[in-house]
PDB file of C-alpha atoms in Angstrom:
ATOM      1  CA  MET A  14      15.062  10.130 -13.370  1.00  0.00           C
ATOM      2  CA  ARG A  15      11.319   9.469 -13.317  1.00  0.00           C
ATOM      3  CA  ILE A  16       9.329   8.122 -16.503  1.00  0.00           C
ATOM      4  CA  ARG A  17       6.869  10.433 -18.041  1.00  0.00           C
ATOM      5  CA  SER A  18       3.356  10.134 -17.270  1.00  0.00           C
ATOM      6  CA  ASP A  19       2.476   9.445 -21.119  1.00  0.00           C
ATOM      7  CA  ILE A  20       4.919   6.420 -21.462  1.00  0.00           C
ATOM      8  CA  PHE A  21       3.857   4.684 -17.841  1.00  0.00           C
ATOM      9  CA  VAL A  22       0.038   5.030 -19.077  1.00  0.00           C
ATOM     10  CA  SER A  23       0.760   3.500 -22.280  1.00  0.00           C
ATOM     11  CA  ALA A  24       2.874   0.593 -21.060  1.00  0.00           C
ATOM     12  CA  LEU A  25       0.171   0.084 -18.222  1.00  0.00           C
ATOM     13  CA  THR A  26      -2.641  -0.176 -20.883  1.00  0.00           C
ATOM     14  CA  ARG A  27      -0.362  -2.363 -23.220  1.00  0.00           C
ATOM     15  CA  ARG A  28       0.413  -4.739 -20.208  1.00  0.00           C
ATOM     16  CA  VAL A  29      -3.408  -5.140 -19.098  1.00  0.00           C
ATOM     17  CA  PHE A  30      -4.167  -5.821 -22.938  1.00  0.00           C
ATOM     18  CA  SER A  31      -1.690  -8.229 -23.491  1.00  0.00           C
ATOM     19  CA  ASP A  32      -2.691 -10.379 -20.002  1.00  0.00           C
ATOM     20  CA  GLY A  33      -6.444 -10.308 -21.318  1.00  0.00           C
ATOM     21  CA  GLY A  34      -7.604  -7.615 -19.511  1.00  0.00           C
ATOM     22  CA  TYR A  35      -9.337  -4.256 -20.673  1.00  0.00           C
ATOM     23  CA  ALA A  36      -7.761  -0.581 -20.175  1.00  0.00           C
ATOM     24  CA  ALA A  37      -9.076   2.754 -21.421  1.00  0.00           C
ATOM     25  CA  VAL A  38      -7.500   6.172 -20.978  1.00  0.00           C
ATOM     26  CA  VAL A  39     -10.376   8.178 -19.651  1.00  0.00           C
ATOM     27  CA  ALA A  40      -8.601  11.459 -19.218  1.00  0.00           C
ATOM     28  CA  LYS A  41      -5.574  12.393 -20.745  1.00  0.00           C
ATOM     29  CA  GLY A  42      -3.242  14.455 -18.344  1.00  0.00           C
ATOM     30  CA  ALA A  43       0.048  16.509 -18.629  1.00  0.00           C
ATOM     31  CA  GLU A  44       2.320  14.123 -20.742  1.00  0.00           C
ATOM     32  CA  ALA A  45       5.739  14.995 -18.780  1.00  0.00           C
ATOM     33  CA  SER A  46       4.541  15.242 -15.431  1.00  0.00           C
ATOM     34  CA  GLY A  47       0.730  14.466 -14.887  1.00  0.00           C
ATOM     35  CA  ALA A  48      -0.544  12.623 -11.797  1.00  0.00           C
ATOM     36  CA  ILE A  49      -2.033   9.200 -12.704  1.00  0.00           C
ATOM     37  CA  PHE A  50      -5.240   7.455 -11.179  1.00  0.00           C
ATOM     38  CA  VAL A  51      -6.286   4.124 -11.865  1.00  0.00           C
ATOM     39  CA  ARG A  52      -9.653   3.282 -11.484  1.00  0.00           C
ATOM     40  CA  GLN A  53     -10.026  -0.497 -11.439  1.00  0.00           C
ATOM     41  CA  ARG A  54     -13.388  -1.959 -11.819  1.00  0.00           C
ATOM     42  CA  PHE A  55     -14.641  -5.497 -10.604  1.00  0.00           C
ATOM     43  CA  ARG A  56     -17.205  -7.850 -12.086  1.00  0.00           C
ATOM     44  CA  ASP A  57     -19.408  -7.079  -9.015  1.00  0.00           C
ATOM     45  CA  GLY A  58     -19.660  -3.687 -10.105  1.00  0.00           C
ATOM     46  CA  LEU A  59     -17.677  -2.222  -6.883  1.00  0.00           C
ATOM     47  CA  GLU A  60     -14.514  -0.374  -7.918  1.00  0.00           C
ATOM     48  CA  THR A  61     -11.104   0.502  -6.378  1.00  0.00           C
ATOM     49  CA  LEU A  62      -9.237   4.061  -6.744  1.00  0.00           C
ATOM     50  CA  TYR A  63      -5.726   4.381  -7.011  1.00  0.00           C
ATOM     51  CA  GLY A  64      -3.532   7.538  -6.980  1.00  0.00           C
ATOM     52  CA  PRO A  65      -0.374   8.732  -6.360  1.00  0.00           C
ATOM     53  CA  ALA A  66       1.098   8.283  -2.525  1.00  0.00           C
ATOM     54  CA  PRO A  67       1.977  11.295  -0.656  1.00  0.00           C
ATOM     55  CA  GLN A  68       5.832  12.087  -1.101  1.00  0.00           C
ATOM     56  CA  ALA A  69       6.056  11.428   2.882  1.00  0.00           C
ATOM     57  CA  MET A  70       5.110   7.836   2.298  1.00  0.00           C
ATOM     58  CA  ILE A  71       8.061   7.167  -0.649  1.00  0.00           C
ATOM     59  CA  GLY A  72      11.410   6.429   0.382  1.00  0.00           C
ATOM     60  CA  GLU A  73      14.778   8.302  -0.521  1.00  0.00           C
ATOM     61  CA  GLY A  74      15.594   5.637  -3.109  1.00  0.00           C
ATOM     62  CA  GLU A  75      12.081   5.381  -4.810  1.00  0.00           C
ATOM     63  CA  ARG A  76      11.914   9.077  -5.774  1.00  0.00           C
ATOM     64  CA  ASP A  77      11.892   8.025  -9.526  1.00  0.00           C
ATOM     65  CA  ASP A  78       9.388   5.186  -9.110  1.00  0.00           C
ATOM     66  CA  ARG A  79       5.636   5.590  -9.223  1.00  0.00           C
ATOM     67  CA  ILE A  80       4.165   4.502  -6.069  1.00  0.00           C
ATOM     68  CA  PHE A  81       0.164   4.494  -5.748  1.00  0.00           C
ATOM     69  CA  GLU A  82      -1.821   3.835  -2.882  1.00  0.00           C
ATOM     70  CA  ALA A  83      -5.600   2.868  -2.580  1.00  0.00           C
ATOM     71  CA  ARG A  84      -7.831   5.948  -2.184  1.00  0.00           C
ATOM     72  CA  LEU A  85     -11.411   4.105  -2.161  1.00  0.00           C
ATOM     73  CA  THR A  86     -11.375   0.038  -1.947  1.00  0.00           C
ATOM     74  CA  ARG A  87     -14.145  -1.784  -3.422  1.00  0.00           C
ATOM     75  CA  ALA A  88     -16.396   0.937  -3.158  1.00  0.00           C
ATOM     76  CA  GLU A  89     -19.547   2.051  -5.179  1.00  0.00           C
ATOM     77  CA  PRO A  90     -19.099   3.823  -8.669  1.00  0.00           C
ATOM     78  CA  GLU A  91     -20.662   6.586  -7.578  1.00  0.00           C
ATOM     79  CA  ALA A  92     -18.263   7.395  -4.511  1.00  0.00           C
ATOM     80  CA  VAL A  93     -15.393   6.667  -7.061  1.00  0.00           C
ATOM     81  CA  GLU A  94     -16.832   9.165  -9.525  1.00  0.00           C
ATOM     82  CA  ALA A  95     -17.253  11.642  -6.730  1.00  0.00           C
ATOM     83  CA  LEU A  96     -13.652  11.418  -5.813  1.00  0.00           C
ATOM     84  CA  ILE A  97     -12.636  11.625  -9.054  1.00  0.00           C
ATOM     85  CA  THR A  98     -14.515  14.867  -9.979  1.00  0.00           C
ATOM     86  CA  ARG A  99     -13.005  16.401  -6.744  1.00  0.00           C
ATOM     87  CA  GLU A 100      -9.429  15.457  -7.654  1.00  0.00           C
ATOM     88  CA  GLN A 101      -9.953  17.024 -11.385  1.00  0.00           C
ATOM     89  CA  LYS A 102     -10.866  20.237  -9.936  1.00  0.00           C
ATOM     90  CA  PHE A 103      -7.700  20.205  -8.011  1.00  0.00           C
ATOM     91  CA  ASP A 104      -5.636  19.047 -10.831  1.00  0.00           C
ATOM     92  CA  SER A 105      -7.049  19.671 -14.194  1.00  0.00           C
ATOM     93  CA  ASP A 106      -3.725  17.727 -15.835  1.00  0.00           C
ATOM     94  CA  LEU A 107      -4.222  14.277 -14.034  1.00  0.00           C
ATOM     95  CA  TRP A 108      -4.692  11.182 -16.036  1.00  0.00           C
ATOM     96  CA  LEU A 109      -7.379   8.768 -15.285  1.00  0.00           C
ATOM     97  CA  VAL A 110      -7.077   4.847 -16.462  1.00  0.00           C
ATOM     98  CA  GLU A 111      -9.736   2.631 -16.238  1.00  0.00           C
ATOM     99  CA  ILE A 112      -8.806  -1.008 -16.011  1.00  0.00           C
ATOM    100  CA  GLU A 113     -10.823  -4.194 -15.794  1.00  0.00           C
ATOM    101  CA  VAL A 114      -8.717  -6.962 -14.187  1.00  0.00           C
ATOM    102  CA  ASP A 115      -9.544  -9.253 -11.347  1.00  0.00           C
ATOM    103  CA  ASP A 116      -6.018  -9.252  -9.807  1.00  0.00           C
ATOM    104  CA  LEU A 117      -3.869  -6.036  -9.779  1.00  0.00           C
ATOM    105  CA  GLY A 118      -1.107  -8.466  -9.687  1.00  0.00           C
ATOM    106  CA  THR A 119       2.349  -6.024 -10.713  1.00  0.00           C
ATOM    107  CA  TYR A 120       0.738  -3.599 -12.703  1.00  0.00           C
ATOM    108  CA  LEU A 121       0.887  -1.090  -9.834  1.00  0.00           C
ATOM    109  CA  SER A 122       3.600  -0.582  -6.971  1.00  0.00           C
ATOM    110  CA  LEU A 123       1.367   0.143  -3.972  1.00  0.00           C
ATOM    111  CA  THR A 124       2.398   1.559  -0.447  1.00  0.00           C
ATOM    112  CA  ASP A 125       0.915  -1.398   1.281  1.00  0.00           C
ATOM    113  CA  GLN A 126       3.378  -3.791  -0.695  1.00  0.00           C
ATOM    114  CA  LYS A 127       6.381  -2.186   0.544  1.00  0.00           C
ATOM    115  CA  GLY A 128       8.301  -3.751   3.162  1.00  0.00           C
TER     116      GLY A 128
END
């Protein structure tokens, strides 16, 4: 069974804070199943946006995991904001979490980390 979106977001923000980073929930989505987007801000002013990986990229044994893919990598904030705005028009129940960490570490499972 897949973990609820609100619990996943809560755990993510707590982990970031416990490691000395900063995290904030910018948009609260559907508690049980809202799509989660993570906006990673870097010290140089650039940002990376992660969103849910397409179902085709998720293996049968990973259906209950939350797998993310980079939608924009080290982009200007305006480009990230424009993509978020388009996503919110499509899905008003999405979650948006901003984090300020230099290394994403193990906070998210990414499609490009899979063997």
